[in-house]
PDB file of N, CA and C in Angstrom:
ATOM      1  N   MET A 107      61.649 -38.168 147.272  1.00 48.00           N
ATOM      2  CA  MET A 107      62.249 -37.595 148.466  1.00 48.00           C
ATOM      3  C   MET A 107      61.767 -38.380 149.669  1.00 48.00           C
ATOM      4  N   ALA A 108      62.661 -38.650 150.580  1.00 55.00           N
ATOM      5  CA  ALA A 108      62.306 -39.424 151.769  1.00 55.00           C
ATOM      6  C   ALA A 108      61.340 -38.646 152.651  1.00 55.00           C
ATOM      7  N   ARG A 109      60.502 -39.400 153.344  1.00 59.00           N
ATOM      8  CA  ARG A 109      59.531 -38.762 154.224  1.00 59.00           C
ATOM      9  C   ARG A 109      60.264 -38.004 155.323  1.00 59.00           C
ATOM     10  N   GLY A 110      59.805 -36.830 155.651  1.00 57.00           N
ATOM     11  CA  GLY A 110      60.421 -36.032 156.699  1.00 57.00           C
ATOM     12  C   GLY A 110      61.464 -35.053 156.180  1.00 57.00           C
ATOM     13  N   GLN A 111      61.702 -35.036 154.874  1.00 60.00           N
ATOM     14  CA  GLN A 111      62.717 -34.145 154.330  1.00 60.00           C
ATOM     15  C   GLN A 111      62.126 -32.972 153.568  1.00 60.00           C
ATOM     16  N   TRP A 112      60.801 -32.899 153.498  1.00 66.00           N
ATOM     17  CA  TRP A 112      60.186 -31.783 152.794  1.00 66.00           C
ATOM     18  C   TRP A 112      60.513 -30.481 153.501  1.00 66.00           C
ATOM     19  N   GLY A 113      60.914 -29.502 152.728  1.00 69.00           N
ATOM     20  CA  GLY A 113      61.163 -28.185 153.270  1.00 69.00           C
ATOM     21  C   GLY A 113      62.564 -27.977 153.837  1.00 69.00           C
ATOM     22  N   ARG A 114      63.348 -29.032 153.925  1.00 73.00           N
ATOM     23  CA  ARG A 114      64.714 -28.869 154.424  1.00 73.00           C
ATOM     24  C   ARG A 114      65.628 -28.424 153.296  1.00 73.00           C
ATOM     25  N   GLN A 115      66.505 -27.504 153.620  1.00 78.00           N
ATOM     26  CA  GLN A 115      67.479 -27.041 152.649  1.00 78.00           C
ATOM     27  C   GLN A 115      68.776 -27.831 152.818  1.00 78.00           C
ATOM     28  N   PRO A 116      69.354 -28.314 151.724  1.00 75.00           N
ATOM     29  CA  PRO A 116      70.616 -29.047 151.844  1.00 75.00           C
ATOM     30  C   PRO A 116      71.736 -28.125 152.322  1.00 75.00           C
ATOM     31  N   LEU A 117      72.684 -28.694 153.061  1.00 83.00           N
ATOM     32  CA  LEU A 117      73.814 -27.897 153.543  1.00 83.00           C
ATOM     33  C   LEU A 117      74.678 -27.413 152.390  1.00 83.00           C
ATOM     34  N   VAL A 118      74.880 -28.270 151.396  1.00 87.00           N
ATOM     35  CA  VAL A 118      75.669 -27.908 150.218  1.00 87.00           C
ATOM     36  C   VAL A 118      74.824 -28.224 148.982  1.00 87.00           C
ATOM     37  N   PRO A 119      74.076 -27.257 148.489  1.00 84.00           N
ATOM     38  CA  PRO A 119      73.173 -27.519 147.361  1.00 84.00           C
ATOM     39  C   PRO A 119      73.884 -28.079 146.129  1.00 84.00           C
ATOM     40  N   GLU A 120      75.137 -27.689 145.909  1.00 87.00           N
ATOM     41  CA  GLU A 120      75.891 -28.151 144.751  1.00 87.00           C
ATOM     42  C   GLU A 120      76.190 -29.647 144.816  1.00 87.00           C
ATOM     43  N   ALA A 121      76.111 -30.221 145.996  1.00 89.00           N
ATOM     44  CA  ALA A 121      76.439 -31.630 146.168  1.00 89.00           C
ATOM     45  C   ALA A 121      75.408 -32.532 145.491  1.00 89.00           C
ATOM     46  N   HIS A 122      74.184 -32.075 145.343  1.00 86.00           N
ATOM     47  CA  HIS A 122      73.140 -32.902 144.738  1.00 86.00           C
ATOM     48  C   HIS A 122      73.549 -33.371 143.341  1.00 86.00           C
ATOM     49  N   GLN A 123      74.013 -32.459 142.514  1.00 88.00           N
ATOM     50  CA  GLN A 123      74.395 -32.811 141.141  1.00 88.00           C
ATOM     51  C   GLN A 123      75.596 -33.747 141.143  1.00 88.00           C
ATOM     52  N   ALA A 124      76.570 -33.505 142.011  1.00 91.00           N
ATOM     53  CA  ALA A 124      77.749 -34.369 142.078  1.00 91.00           C
ATOM     54  C   ALA A 124      77.371 -35.784 142.514  1.00 91.00           C
ATOM     55  N   LEU A 125      76.492 -35.905 143.499  1.00 90.00           N
ATOM     56  CA  LEU A 125      76.056 -37.224 143.957  1.00 90.00           C
ATOM     57  C   LEU A 125      75.216 -37.923 142.896  1.00 90.00           C
ATOM     58  N   ASP A 126      74.411 -37.168 142.186  1.00 89.00           N
ATOM     59  CA  ASP A 126      73.613 -37.740 141.105  1.00 89.00           C
ATOM     60  C   ASP A 126      74.526 -38.288 140.012  1.00 89.00           C
ATOM     61  N   ASN A 127      75.555 -37.526 139.658  1.00 91.00           N
ATOM     62  CA  ASN A 127      76.520 -37.991 138.654  1.00 91.00           C
ATOM     63  C   ASN A 127      77.205 -39.276 139.123  1.00 91.00           C
ATOM     64  N   MET A 128      77.597 -39.310 140.397  1.00 93.00           N
ATOM     65  CA  MET A 128      78.247 -40.494 140.951  1.00 93.00           C
ATOM     66  C   MET A 128      77.310 -41.695 140.883  1.00 93.00           C
ATOM     67  N   LYS A 129      76.046 -41.486 141.206  1.00 93.00           N
ATOM     68  CA  LYS A 129      75.060 -42.566 141.199  1.00 93.00           C
ATOM     69  C   LYS A 129      74.968 -43.202 139.817  1.00 93.00           C
ATOM     70  N   TYR A 130      74.861 -42.391 138.781  1.00 93.00           N
ATOM     71  CA  TYR A 130      74.725 -42.930 137.429  1.00 93.00           C
ATOM     72  C   TYR A 130      76.035 -43.528 136.927  1.00 93.00           C
ATOM     73  N   GLU A 131      77.160 -42.980 137.349  1.00 94.00           N
ATOM     74  CA  GLU A 131      78.459 -43.550 136.996  1.00 94.00           C
ATOM     75  C   GLU A 131      78.591 -44.959 137.582  1.00 94.00           C
ATOM     76  N   ILE A 132      78.229 -45.110 138.838  1.00 96.00           N
ATOM     77  CA  ILE A 132      78.300 -46.415 139.500  1.00 96.00           C
ATOM     78  C   ILE A 132      77.302 -47.381 138.878  1.00 96.00           C
ATOM     79  N   ALA A 133      76.104 -46.914 138.580  1.00 94.00           N
ATOM     80  CA  ALA A 133      75.107 -47.774 137.932  1.00 94.00           C
ATOM     81  C   ALA A 133      75.632 -48.294 136.595  1.00 94.00           C
ATOM     82  N   ALA A 134      76.305 -47.450 135.845  1.00 94.00           N
ATOM     83  CA  ALA A 134      76.888 -47.884 134.571  1.00 94.00           C
ATOM     84  C   ALA A 134      77.982 -48.919 134.804  1.00 94.00           C
ATOM     85  N   GLU A 135      78.822 -48.700 135.816  1.00 95.00           N
ATOM     86  CA  GLU A 135      79.885 -49.667 136.130  1.00 95.00           C
ATOM     87  C   GLU A 135      79.304 -51.018 136.525  1.00 95.00           C
ATOM     88  N   LEU A 136      78.165 -51.000 137.225  1.00 95.00           N
ATOM     89  CA  LEU A 136      77.520 -52.240 137.660  1.00 95.00           C
ATOM     90  C   LEU A 136      76.585 -52.799 136.581  1.00 95.00           C
ATOM     91  N   GLU A 137      76.574 -52.149 135.423  1.00 94.00           N
ATOM     92  CA  GLU A 137      75.754 -52.550 134.282  1.00 94.00           C
ATOM     93  C   GLU A 137      74.258 -52.602 134.616  1.00 94.00           C
ATOM     94  N   ILE A 138      73.817 -51.599 135.359  1.00 93.00           N
ATOM     95  CA  ILE A 138      72.399 -51.459 135.696  1.00 93.00           C
ATOM     96  C   ILE A 138      71.806 -50.486 134.674  1.00 93.00           C
ATOM     97  N   PRO A 139      70.745 -50.882 133.983  1.00 90.00           N
ATOM     98  CA  PRO A 139      70.226 -50.096 132.858  1.00 90.00           C
ATOM     99  C   PRO A 139      69.412 -48.860 133.253  1.00 90.00           C
ATOM    100  N   VAL A 140      70.056 -47.898 133.858  1.00 89.00           N
ATOM    101  CA  VAL A 140      69.433 -46.596 134.127  1.00 89.00           C
ATOM    102  C   VAL A 140      70.341 -45.534 133.533  1.00 89.00           C
ATOM    103  N   TYR A 141      69.744 -44.436 133.145  1.00 81.00           N
ATOM    104  CA  TYR A 141      70.515 -43.406 132.465  1.00 81.00           C
ATOM    105  C   TYR A 141      70.188 -42.046 133.052  1.00 81.00           C
ATOM    106  N   GLN A 142      71.207 -41.204 133.086  1.00 81.00           N
ATOM    107  CA  GLN A 142      71.028 -39.862 133.623  1.00 81.00           C
ATOM    108  C   GLN A 142      69.908 -39.176 132.853  1.00 81.00           C
ATOM    109  N   GLY A 143      69.069 -38.492 133.590  1.00 75.00           N
ATOM    110  CA  GLY A 143      67.941 -37.812 132.977  1.00 75.00           C
ATOM    111  C   GLY A 143      66.674 -38.651 133.005  1.00 75.00           C
ATOM    112  N   SER A 144      66.731 -39.797 133.667  1.00 64.00           N
ATOM    113  CA  SER A 144      65.545 -40.651 133.740  1.00 64.00           C
ATOM    114  C   SER A 144      64.636 -40.218 134.880  1.00 64.00           C
ATOM    115  N   GLU A 145      64.830 -39.008 135.356  1.00 68.00           N
ATOM    116  CA  GLU A 145      63.989 -38.422 136.403  1.00 68.00           C
ATOM    117  C   GLU A 145      63.987 -39.239 137.688  1.00 68.00           C
ATOM    118  N   ASP A 146      65.068 -39.955 137.930  1.00 70.00           N
ATOM    119  CA  ASP A 146      65.241 -40.741 139.161  1.00 70.00           C
ATOM    120  C   ASP A 146      64.165 -41.799 139.353  1.00 70.00           C
ATOM    121  N   TYR A 147      63.516 -42.250 138.289  1.00 81.00           N
ATOM    122  CA  TYR A 147      62.562 -43.351 138.407  1.00 81.00           C
ATOM    123  C   TYR A 147      63.308 -44.649 138.165  1.00 81.00           C
ATOM    124  N   TRP A 148      63.441 -45.425 139.213  1.00 84.00           N
ATOM    125  CA  TRP A 148      64.134 -46.709 139.125  1.00 84.00           C
ATOM    126  C   TRP A 148      63.178 -47.835 139.491  1.00 84.00           C
ATOM    127  N   GLY A 149      61.874 -47.658 139.253  1.00 86.00           N
ATOM    128  CA  GLY A 149      60.871 -48.621 139.671  1.00 86.00           C
ATOM    129  C   GLY A 149      61.015 -49.999 139.056  1.00 86.00           C
ATOM    130  N   PHE A 150      61.679 -50.082 137.923  1.00 89.00           N
ATOM    131  CA  PHE A 150      61.863 -51.360 137.256  1.00 89.00           C
ATOM    132  C   PHE A 150      63.176 -52.033 137.649  1.00 89.00           C
ATOM    133  N   ILE A 151      63.945 -51.396 138.523  1.00 91.00           N
ATOM    134  CA  ILE A 151      65.224 -51.945 138.987  1.00 91.00           C
ATOM    135  C   ILE A 151      64.990 -52.648 140.324  1.00 91.00           C
ATOM    136  N   SER A 152      65.615 -53.800 140.512  1.00 94.00           N
ATOM    137  CA  SER A 152      65.413 -54.556 141.750  1.00 94.00           C
ATOM    138  C   SER A 152      66.006 -53.816 142.950  1.00 94.00           C
ATOM    139  N   ALA A 153      65.459 -54.100 144.099  1.00 94.00           N
ATOM    140  CA  ALA A 153      65.965 -53.489 145.332  1.00 94.00           C
ATOM    141  C   ALA A 153      67.420 -53.869 145.551  1.00 94.00           C
ATOM    142  N   ARG A 154      67.790 -55.076 145.182  1.00 96.00           N
ATOM    143  CA  ARG A 154      69.172 -55.539 145.327  1.00 96.00           C
ATOM    144  C   ARG A 154      70.124 -54.670 144.501  1.00 96.00           C
ATOM    145  N   ASP A 155      69.748 -54.378 143.256  1.00 95.00           N
ATOM    146  CA  ASP A 155      70.595 -53.544 142.402  1.00 95.00           C
ATOM    147  C   ASP A 155      70.660 -52.107 142.904  1.00 95.00           C
ATOM    148  N   CYS A 156      69.519 -51.577 143.340  1.00 93.00           N
ATOM    149  CA  CYS A 156      69.517 -50.212 143.903  1.00 93.00           C
ATOM    150  C   CYS A 156      70.409 -50.152 145.141  1.00 93.00           C
ATOM    151  N   GLY A 157      70.327 -51.182 145.965  1.00 95.00           N
ATOM    152  CA  GLY A 157      71.166 -51.245 147.157  1.00 95.00           C
ATOM    153  C   GLY A 157      72.631 -51.342 146.820  1.00 95.00           C
ATOM    154  N   ALA A 158      72.951 -52.035 145.736  1.00 96.00           N
ATOM    155  CA  ALA A 158      74.351 -52.137 145.309  1.00 96.00           C
ATOM    156  C   ALA A 158      74.893 -50.766 144.917  1.00 96.00           C
ATOM    157  N   VAL A 159      74.069 -49.977 144.248  1.00 95.00           N
ATOM    158  CA  VAL A 159      74.497 -48.624 143.871  1.00 95.00           C
ATOM    159  C   VAL A 159      74.697 -47.775 145.122  1.00 95.00           C
ATOM    160  N   GLY A 160      73.729 -47.788 146.022  1.00 95.00           N
ATOM    161  CA  GLY A 160      73.838 -47.001 147.254  1.00 95.00           C
ATOM    162  C   GLY A 160      75.006 -47.451 148.123  1.00 95.00           C
ATOM    163  N   GLY A 161      75.203 -48.748 148.221  1.00 96.00           N
ATOM    164  CA  GLY A 161      76.321 -49.264 149.016  1.00 96.00           C
ATOM    165  C   GLY A 161      77.668 -48.873 148.446  1.00 96.00           C
ATOM    166  N   THR A 162      77.779 -48.932 147.125  1.00 97.00           N
ATOM    167  CA  THR A 162      79.024 -48.539 146.473  1.00 97.00           C
ATOM    168  C   THR A 162      79.267 -47.044 146.629  1.00 97.00           C
ATOM    169  N   MET A 163      78.208 -46.254 146.538  1.00 95.00           N
ATOM    170  CA  MET A 163      78.349 -44.809 146.757  1.00 95.00           C
ATOM    171  C   MET A 163      78.859 -44.539 148.162  1.00 95.00           C
ATOM    172  N   THR A 164      78.266 -45.185 149.139  1.00 96.00           N
ATOM    173  CA  THR A 164      78.668 -44.990 150.534  1.00 96.00           C
ATOM    174  C   THR A 164      80.119 -45.397 150.733  1.00 96.00           C
ATOM    175  N   ARG A 165      80.494 -46.540 150.180  1.00 96.00           N
ATOM    176  CA  ARG A 165      81.870 -47.020 150.312  1.00 96.00           C
ATOM    177  C   ARG A 165      82.862 -46.005 149.744  1.00 96.00           C
ATOM    178  N   ARG A 166      82.560 -45.474 148.556  1.00 95.00           N
ATOM    179  CA  ARG A 166      83.463 -44.499 147.926  1.00 95.00           C
ATOM    180  C   ARG A 166      83.531 -43.193 148.715  1.00 95.00           C
ATOM    181  N   LEU A 167      82.388 -42.753 149.232  1.00 95.00           N
ATOM    182  CA  LEU A 167      82.388 -41.518 150.011  1.00 95.00           C
ATOM    183  C   LEU A 167      83.193 -41.673 151.298  1.00 95.00           C
ATOM    184  N   VAL A 168      83.082 -42.829 151.946  1.00 96.00           N
ATOM    185  CA  VAL A 168      83.864 -43.082 153.161  1.00 96.00           C
ATOM    186  C   VAL A 168      85.351 -43.145 152.822  1.00 96.00           C
ATOM    187  N   GLN A 169      85.714 -43.834 151.741  1.00 95.00           N
ATOM    188  CA  GLN A 169      87.119 -43.907 151.335  1.00 95.00           C
ATOM    189  C   GLN A 169      87.673 -42.514 151.054  1.00 95.00           C
ATOM    190  N   HIS A 170      86.889 -41.707 150.362  1.00 93.00           N
ATOM    191  CA  HIS A 170      87.323 -40.343 150.055  1.00 93.00           C
ATOM    192  C   HIS A 170      87.521 -39.534 151.337  1.00 93.00           C
ATOM    193  N   SER A 171      86.580 -39.661 152.262  1.00 93.00           N
ATOM    194  CA  SER A 171      86.672 -38.928 153.523  1.00 93.00           C
ATOM    195  C   SER A 171      87.868 -39.377 154.337  1.00 93.00           C
ATOM    196  N   GLU A 172      88.122 -40.688 154.385  1.00 94.00           N
ATOM    197  CA  GLU A 172      89.278 -41.203 155.121  1.00 94.00           C
ATOM    198  C   GLU A 172      90.572 -40.682 154.523  1.00 94.00           C
ATOM    199  N   LYS A 173      90.640 -40.667 153.200  1.00 92.00           N
ATOM    200  CA  LYS A 173      91.839 -40.157 152.519  1.00 92.00           C
ATOM    201  C   LYS A 173      92.039 -38.673 152.837  1.00 92.00           C
ATOM    202  N   TYR A 174      90.951 -37.897 152.790  1.00 90.00           N
ATOM    203  CA  TYR A 174      91.011 -36.470 153.085  1.00 90.00           C
ATOM    204  C   TYR A 174      91.455 -36.239 154.521  1.00 90.00           C
ATOM    205  N   MET A 175      90.872 -36.992 155.454  1.00 91.00           N
ATOM    206  CA  MET A 175      91.210 -36.815 156.868  1.00 91.00           C
ATOM    207  C   MET A 175      92.662 -37.207 157.147  1.00 91.00           C
ATOM    208  N   GLU A 176      93.131 -38.254 156.496  1.00 87.00           N
ATOM    209  CA  GLU A 176      94.526 -38.679 156.659  1.00 87.00           C
ATOM    210  C   GLU A 176      95.467 -37.576 156.205  1.00 87.00           C
ATOM    211  N   THR A 177      95.164 -36.978 155.069  1.00 86.00           N
ATOM    212  CA  THR A 177      95.981 -35.878 154.543  1.00 86.00           C
ATOM    213  C   THR A 177      95.918 -34.679 155.475  1.00 86.00           C
ATOM    214  N   TRP A 178      94.723 -34.375 155.993  1.00 84.00           N
ATOM    215  CA  TRP A 178      94.519 -33.226 156.866  1.00 84.00           C
ATOM    216  C   TRP A 178      95.267 -33.424 158.191  1.00 84.00           C
ATOM    217  N   ILE A 179      95.239 -34.628 158.728  1.00 86.00           N
ATOM    218  CA  ILE A 179      95.892 -34.896 160.009  1.00 86.00           C
ATOM    219  C   ILE A 179      97.412 -34.848 159.880  1.00 86.00           C
ATOM    220  N   ASN A 180      97.925 -35.346 158.761  1.00 82.00           N
ATOM    221  CA  ASN A 180      99.386 -35.403 158.560  1.00 82.00           C
ATOM    222  C   ASN A 180      99.997 -34.073 158.192  1.00 82.00           C
ATOM    223  N   ASN A 181      99.199 -33.074 157.913  1.00 73.00           N
ATOM    224  CA  ASN A 181      99.763 -31.758 157.547  1.00 73.00           C
ATOM    225  C   ASN A 181      99.650 -30.775 158.649  1.00 73.00           C
TER     226      ASN A 181
END
């Protein structure tokens, strides 16, 4: 957990599992050898590969949000 986040409650607790699933799905697509249930220990994975997973997650979340907003605005 990042420093400064202890004790904070997530706005949508259910989102944690969905984001975790997305993370491992993207890691598999990028052929990064981590598997769900590895207790989020990625110490043997390079920073470059971890960044690729995070960057891809961010890109997909932004695309999803843009698509949602476009639909919301047009209706």
